[in-house]
Amino acid sequence: MVIPVYNAHEWVDEAVHSVLNQDHPDLEVIIVDDGSTDPKTIALMENPPWHGVKVIRQDNAGSAAARNVGITAATGDYILPVDADDYIAPTYVSKAAQILDSEPTIGIVYAQAEFMGDATGPWQLPPYSLKLMLTEGIIFATALFRKQDWFTVGGYDETLHFREDHDFWLKIVGLGRGVHRIDEVLFRYRIRADSLNSVFTRDELVATYAKIMRNNSALYIDNANLLFSAWFERTDELTDYKHRYRRLEGLIDKHPRVYGVLRRVKRALT
């Protein structure tokens, strides 16, 4: 279990305890402090209150680098990254490990998830499919995988400052590994007001996804039919939305009083 930490003193104790409370009998927990500057987080890292937890400290290099450092130090066969502000259910590791134990062709095991923190409710991720995986991240970072596969693909790309987990999962899939989603909510992802303000420019998004495609060029070439099928499906969806919007505009032009009533009702309800 690898937990990257950067200025997360408010939440890291809950995350660590969710890891320590696993019902799996054999756990190794490694925290990588990625150059925290917050005094309270630094104090926790200097004097960790958790028994049996190893803390590694490094200069700030990003979550991908922190995960790589922690995985390098890990001695177990399976790895589960857990961010310092998230939470895993007590049975997550045992249920995921059982699948890897019994299914040698499976390389990634994750579960259903829900939000906590500044927003709550189910995280409505679609079921896994390679078609979707080629165009968007549908597997969160907290999934179980084999350390040998991490070594084979060269770990997380430390030049990626976001979407590094999407890139990493594509590399594992590129090895020919299967993916299994446990049909049970075993992971809680924290929504934070400060993280909601993280907005990337179009140029940053383009550069990131271009790098992901270059990193996984063989996978994209071998599955070009799936990639373009997904793109055309998205185009069809956008076209449908445009038609619906135009019809709505037409109705508003024909019935402005009805539209005014609807606006007042909306304001009253909100």
GROMACS .gro file of C-alpha atoms in nm:
model
  270
    1MET     CA    1   0.000   0.000   0.000
    2VAL     CA    2   0.155   0.327  -0.113
    3ILE     CA    3   0.021   0.661   0.014
    4PRO     CA    4   0.164   0.978  -0.142
    5VAL     CA    5   0.125   1.278   0.091
    6TYR     CA    6   0.152   1.646   0.017
    7ASN     CA    7   0.017   1.894   0.277
    8ALA     CA    8  -0.271   1.668   0.377
    9HIS     CA    9  -0.269   1.674   0.757
   10GLU     CA   10  -0.649   1.719   0.774
   11TRP     CA   11  -0.721   1.388   0.601
   12VAL     CA   12  -0.417   1.161   0.606
   13ASP     CA   13  -0.499   1.002   0.942
   14GLU     CA   14  -0.837   0.881   0.812
   15ALA     CA   15  -0.675   0.748   0.494
   16VAL     CA   16  -0.401   0.564   0.684
   17HIS     CA   17  -0.646   0.409   0.929
   18SER     CA   18  -0.864   0.287   0.643
   19VAL     CA   19  -0.555   0.110   0.513
   20LEU     CA   20  -0.452  -0.030   0.851
   21ASN     CA   21  -0.808  -0.156   0.912
   22GLN     CA   22  -0.798  -0.393   0.614
   23ASP     CA   23  -0.896  -0.751   0.689
   24HIS     CA   24  -0.616  -0.883   0.468
   25PRO     CA   25  -0.360  -1.055   0.694
   26ASP     CA   26  -0.044  -0.938   0.518
   27LEU     CA   27  -0.004  -0.565   0.463
   28GLU     CA   28   0.290  -0.335   0.400
   29VAL     CA   29   0.212   0.037   0.427
   30ILE     CA   30   0.449   0.298   0.284
   31ILE     CA   31   0.387   0.673   0.303
   32VAL     CA   32   0.584   0.897   0.067
   33ASP     CA   33   0.594   1.258   0.183
   34ASP     CA   34   0.629   1.450  -0.142
   35GLY     CA   35   0.800   1.758  -0.001
   36SER     CA   36   0.519   1.883   0.223
   37THR     CA   37   0.554   2.246   0.337
   38ASP     CA   38   0.264   2.260   0.583
   39PRO     CA   39   0.402   2.250   0.941
   40LYS     CA   40   0.130   2.014   1.068
   41THR     CA   41   0.190   1.766   0.787
   42ILE     CA   42   0.565   1.787   0.839
   43ALA     CA   43   0.518   1.715   1.209
   44LEU     CA   44   0.311   1.406   1.127
   45MET     CA   45   0.573   1.281   0.885
   46GLU     CA   46   0.857   1.339   1.131
   47ASN     CA   47   0.675   1.158   1.412
   48PRO     CA   48   0.421   0.925   1.250
   49PRO     CA   49   0.163   0.801   1.503
   50TRP     CA   50   0.082   0.484   1.305
   51HIS     CA   51   0.247   0.161   1.413
   52GLY     CA   52   0.425  -0.035   1.142
   53VAL     CA   53   0.401   0.237   0.876
   54LYS     CA   54   0.716   0.330   0.685
   55VAL     CA   55   0.760   0.697   0.590
   56ILE     CA   56   0.986   0.807   0.305
   57ARG     CA   57   1.049   1.178   0.255
   58GLN     CA   58   1.155   1.343  -0.070
   59ASP     CA   59   1.163   1.682  -0.238
   60ASN     CA   60   0.840   1.770  -0.413
   61ALA     CA   61   0.828   1.585  -0.745
   62GLY     CA   62   0.459   1.508  -0.799
   63SER     CA   63   0.229   1.217  -0.729
   64ALA     CA   64   0.367   0.998  -1.010
   65ALA     CA   65   0.720   1.024  -0.872
   66ALA     CA   66   0.597   0.967  -0.514
   67ARG     CA   67   0.415   0.650  -0.618
   68ASN     CA   68   0.721   0.523  -0.803
   69VAL     CA   69   0.941   0.581  -0.498
   70GLY     CA   70   0.697   0.400  -0.270
   71ILE     CA   71   0.652   0.107  -0.508
   72THR     CA   72   1.029   0.074  -0.548
   73ALA     CA   73   1.058   0.038  -0.170
   74ALA     CA   74   0.769  -0.208  -0.145
   75THR     CA   75   0.848  -0.578  -0.103
   76GLY     CA   76   0.503  -0.721  -0.176
   77ASP     CA   77   0.379  -0.868  -0.503
   78TYR     CA   78   0.066  -0.649  -0.520
   79ILE     CA   79   0.040  -0.270  -0.502
   80LEU     CA   80  -0.252  -0.049  -0.410
   81PRO     CA   81  -0.198   0.330  -0.427
   82VAL     CA   82  -0.420   0.529  -0.191
   83ASP     CA   83  -0.421   0.909  -0.199
   84ALA     CA   84  -0.384   1.083   0.137
   85ASP     CA   85  -0.737   1.226   0.137
   86ASP     CA   86  -0.928   0.915   0.027
   87TYR     CA   87  -1.070   0.608   0.202
   88ILE     CA   88  -1.091   0.236   0.128
   89ALA     CA   89  -1.336  -0.013   0.281
   90PRO     CA   90  -1.192  -0.283   0.513
   91THR     CA   91  -1.244  -0.561   0.256
   92TYR     CA   92  -1.101  -0.385  -0.049
   93VAL     CA   93  -0.754  -0.542  -0.045
   94SER     CA   94  -0.867  -0.896   0.037
   95LYS     CA   95  -1.137  -0.901  -0.230
   96ALA     CA   96  -0.911  -0.749  -0.496
   97ALA     CA   97  -0.615  -0.972  -0.406
   98GLN     CA   98  -0.833  -1.281  -0.428
   99ILE     CA   99  -0.913  -1.193  -0.789
  100LEU     CA  100  -0.547  -1.142  -0.880
  101ASP     CA  101  -0.461  -1.469  -0.704
  102SER     CA  102  -0.719  -1.668  -0.898
  103GLU     CA  103  -0.703  -1.490  -1.236
  104PRO     CA  104  -0.347  -1.464  -1.372
  105THR     CA  105  -0.468  -1.285  -1.686
  106ILE     CA  106  -0.620  -1.000  -1.481
  107GLY     CA  107  -0.385  -0.708  -1.424
  108ILE     CA  108  -0.608  -0.438  -1.270
  109VAL     CA  109  -0.875  -0.479  -1.003
  110TYR     CA  110  -1.085  -0.189  -0.879
  111ALA     CA  111  -1.431  -0.140  -0.730
  112GLN     CA  112  -1.731   0.083  -0.749
  113ALA     CA  113  -1.688   0.417  -0.572
  114GLU     CA  114  -1.865   0.709  -0.414
  115PHE     CA  115  -1.781   1.069  -0.331
  116MET     CA  116  -1.725   1.217   0.013
  117GLY     CA  117  -1.623   1.558   0.144
  118ASP     CA  118  -1.762   1.865  -0.034
  119ALA     CA  119  -1.984   1.644  -0.250
  120THR     CA  120  -2.144   1.308  -0.181
  121GLY     CA  121  -2.313   1.035  -0.378
  122PRO     CA  122  -2.219   0.753  -0.614
  123TRP     CA  123  -1.934   0.806  -0.860
  124GLN     CA  124  -2.113   0.707  -1.180
  125LEU     CA  125  -1.823   0.566  -1.375
  126PRO     CA  126  -1.920   0.346  -1.670
  127PRO     CA  127  -1.828  -0.024  -1.667
  128TYR     CA  128  -1.483  -0.094  -1.804
  129SER     CA  129  -1.439  -0.125  -2.177
  130LEU     CA  130  -1.125  -0.080  -2.383
  131LYS     CA  131  -1.315   0.148  -2.621
  132LEU     CA  132  -1.391   0.395  -2.342
  133MET     CA  133  -1.048   0.351  -2.185
  134LEU     CA  134  -0.880   0.473  -2.504
  135THR     CA  135  -1.056   0.808  -2.482
  136GLU     CA  136  -1.110   0.879  -2.113
  137GLY     CA  137  -1.000   0.777  -1.765
  138ILE     CA  138  -1.261   0.539  -1.627
  139ILE     CA  139  -1.041   0.370  -1.364
  140PHE     CA  140  -0.938   0.575  -1.061
  141ALA     CA  141  -0.586   0.560  -0.921
  142THR     CA  142  -0.673   0.333  -0.625
  143ALA     CA  143  -0.674  -0.006  -0.798
  144LEU     CA  144  -0.474  -0.321  -0.721
  145PHE     CA  145  -0.203  -0.434  -0.964
  146ARG     CA  146   0.109  -0.649  -0.972
  147LYS     CA  147   0.443  -0.492  -0.891
  148GLN     CA  148   0.601  -0.697  -1.170
  149ASP     CA  149   0.370  -0.528  -1.423
  150TRP     CA  150   0.468  -0.186  -1.285
  151PHE     CA  151   0.833  -0.280  -1.334
  152THR     CA  152   0.770  -0.414  -1.686
  153VAL     CA  153   0.604  -0.092  -1.810
  154GLY     CA  154   0.855   0.138  -1.641
  155GLY     CA  155   0.625   0.272  -1.371
  156TYR     CA  156   0.427   0.594  -1.376
  157ASP     CA  157   0.535   0.863  -1.622
  158GLU     CA  158   0.678   1.133  -1.397
  159THR     CA  159   0.657   1.396  -1.673
  160LEU     CA  160   0.277   1.385  -1.656
  161HIS     CA  161   0.137   1.622  -1.394
  162PHE     CA  162  -0.217   1.487  -1.422
  163ARG     CA  163  -0.384   1.184  -1.586
  164GLU     CA  164  -0.072   0.982  -1.498
  165ASP     CA  165  -0.292   0.702  -1.363
  166HIS     CA  166  -0.485   0.682  -1.694
  167ASP     CA  167  -0.155   0.650  -1.879
  168PHE     CA  168  -0.035   0.382  -1.636
  169TRP     CA  169  -0.351   0.172  -1.672
  170LEU     CA  170  -0.322   0.187  -2.050
  171LYS     CA  171   0.033   0.053  -2.019
  172ILE     CA  172  -0.090  -0.240  -1.808
  173VAL     CA  173  -0.370  -0.311  -2.055
  174GLY     CA  174  -0.107  -0.293  -2.330
  175LEU     CA  175   0.063  -0.594  -2.172
  176GLY     CA  176  -0.248  -0.794  -2.254
  177ARG     CA  177  -0.383  -0.786  -1.900
  178GLY     CA  178  -0.754  -0.792  -1.826
  179VAL     CA  179  -0.947  -0.556  -1.599
  180HIS     CA  180  -1.198  -0.651  -1.327
  181ARG     CA  181  -1.435  -0.417  -1.146
  182ILE     CA  182  -1.579  -0.542  -0.816
  183ASP     CA  183  -1.952  -0.474  -0.813
  184GLU     CA  184  -1.947  -0.317  -0.467
  185VAL     CA  185  -1.863   0.029  -0.331
  186LEU     CA  186  -1.523  -0.018  -0.166
  187PHE     CA  187  -1.362   0.320  -0.237
  188ARG     CA  188  -1.451   0.674  -0.135
  189TYR     CA  189  -1.301   0.966  -0.326
  190ARG     CA  190  -1.282   1.299  -0.146
  191ILE     CA  191  -1.411   1.606  -0.327
  192ARG     CA  192  -1.240   1.919  -0.199
  193ALA     CA  193  -1.322   2.281  -0.273
  194ASP     CA  194  -0.960   2.356  -0.360
  195SER     CA  195  -0.937   2.059  -0.600
  196LEU     CA  196  -1.255   2.174  -0.775
  197ASN     CA  197  -1.066   2.488  -0.875
  198SER     CA  198  -0.800   2.290  -1.062
  199VAL     CA  199  -0.869   2.387  -1.423
  200PHE     CA  200  -0.634   2.289  -1.703
  201THR     CA  201  -0.598   2.487  -2.023
  202ARG     CA  202  -0.680   2.337  -2.359
  203ASP     CA  203  -0.309   2.336  -2.448
  204GLU     CA  204  -0.226   2.144  -2.128
  205LEU     CA  205  -0.497   1.889  -2.199
  206VAL     CA  206  -0.387   1.846  -2.560
  207ALA     CA  207  -0.021   1.802  -2.459
  208THR     CA  208  -0.113   1.551  -2.187
  209TYR     CA  209  -0.333   1.332  -2.405
  210ALA     CA  210  -0.082   1.350  -2.690
  211LYS     CA  211   0.185   1.221  -2.451
  212ILE     CA  212  -0.045   0.944  -2.332
  213MET     CA  213  -0.110   0.838  -2.690
  214ARG     CA  214   0.263   0.840  -2.771
  215ASN     CA  215   0.337   0.637  -2.457
  216ASN     CA  216   0.081   0.378  -2.565
  217SER     CA  217   0.111   0.404  -2.943
  218ALA     CA  218   0.108   0.027  -3.004
  219LEU     CA  219  -0.217  -0.012  -2.807
  220TYR     CA  220  -0.381   0.272  -2.999
  221ILE     CA  221  -0.264   0.140  -3.336
  222ASP     CA  222  -0.382  -0.214  -3.262
  223ASN     CA  223  -0.721  -0.080  -3.153
  224ALA     CA  224  -0.764   0.208  -3.397
  225ASN     CA  225  -1.108   0.080  -3.493
  226LEU     CA  226  -1.226   0.108  -3.132
  227LEU     CA  227  -1.074   0.454  -3.097
  228PHE     CA  228  -1.246   0.598  -3.404
  229SER     CA  229  -1.570   0.420  -3.318
  230ALA     CA  230  -1.567   0.596  -2.980
  231TRP     CA  231  -1.492   0.931  -3.143
  232PHE     CA  232  -1.777   0.898  -3.393
  233GLU     CA  233  -2.016   0.794  -3.114
  234ARG     CA  234  -1.922   1.112  -2.926
  235THR     CA  235  -1.977   1.316  -3.244
  236ASP     CA  236  -2.323   1.163  -3.284
  237GLU     CA  237  -2.406   1.250  -2.922
  238LEU     CA  238  -2.296   1.612  -2.970
  239THR     CA  239  -2.499   1.640  -3.289
  240ASP     CA  240  -2.806   1.507  -3.107
  241TYR     CA  241  -2.758   1.759  -2.825
  242LYS     CA  242  -2.730   2.044  -3.077
  243HIS     CA  243  -3.057   1.940  -3.243
  244ARG     CA  244  -3.230   1.925  -2.904
  245TYR     CA  245  -3.094   2.268  -2.809
  246ARG     CA  246  -3.219   2.420  -3.135
  247ARG     CA  247  -3.564   2.270  -3.077
  248LEU     CA  248  -3.566   2.413  -2.724
  249GLU     CA  249  -3.469   2.757  -2.857
  250GLY     CA  250  -3.757   2.734  -3.103
  251LEU     CA  251  -4.004   2.652  -2.827
  252ILE     CA  252  -3.878   2.942  -2.618
  253ASP     CA  253  -3.922   3.183  -2.912
  254LYS     CA  254  -4.278   3.059  -2.968
  255HIS     CA  255  -4.377   3.058  -2.599
  256PRO     CA  256  -4.179   3.329  -2.416
  257ARG     CA  257  -4.434   3.355  -2.132
  258VAL     CA  258  -4.404   2.983  -2.054
  259TYR     CA  259  -4.028   3.019  -2.049
  260GLY     CA  260  -4.058   3.310  -1.806
  261VAL     CA  261  -4.272   3.100  -1.571
  262LEU     CA  262  -4.020   2.815  -1.584
  263ARG     CA  263  -3.738   3.053  -1.495
  264ARG     CA  264  -3.931   3.183  -1.192
  265VAL     CA  265  -4.009   2.829  -1.077
  266LYS     CA  266  -3.641   2.735  -1.108
  267ARG     CA  267  -3.536   3.036  -0.898
  268ALA     CA  268  -3.794   2.948  -0.634
  269LEU     CA  269  -3.673   2.590  -0.612
  270THR     CA  270  -3.307   2.687  -0.583
   0.00000   0.00000   0.00000
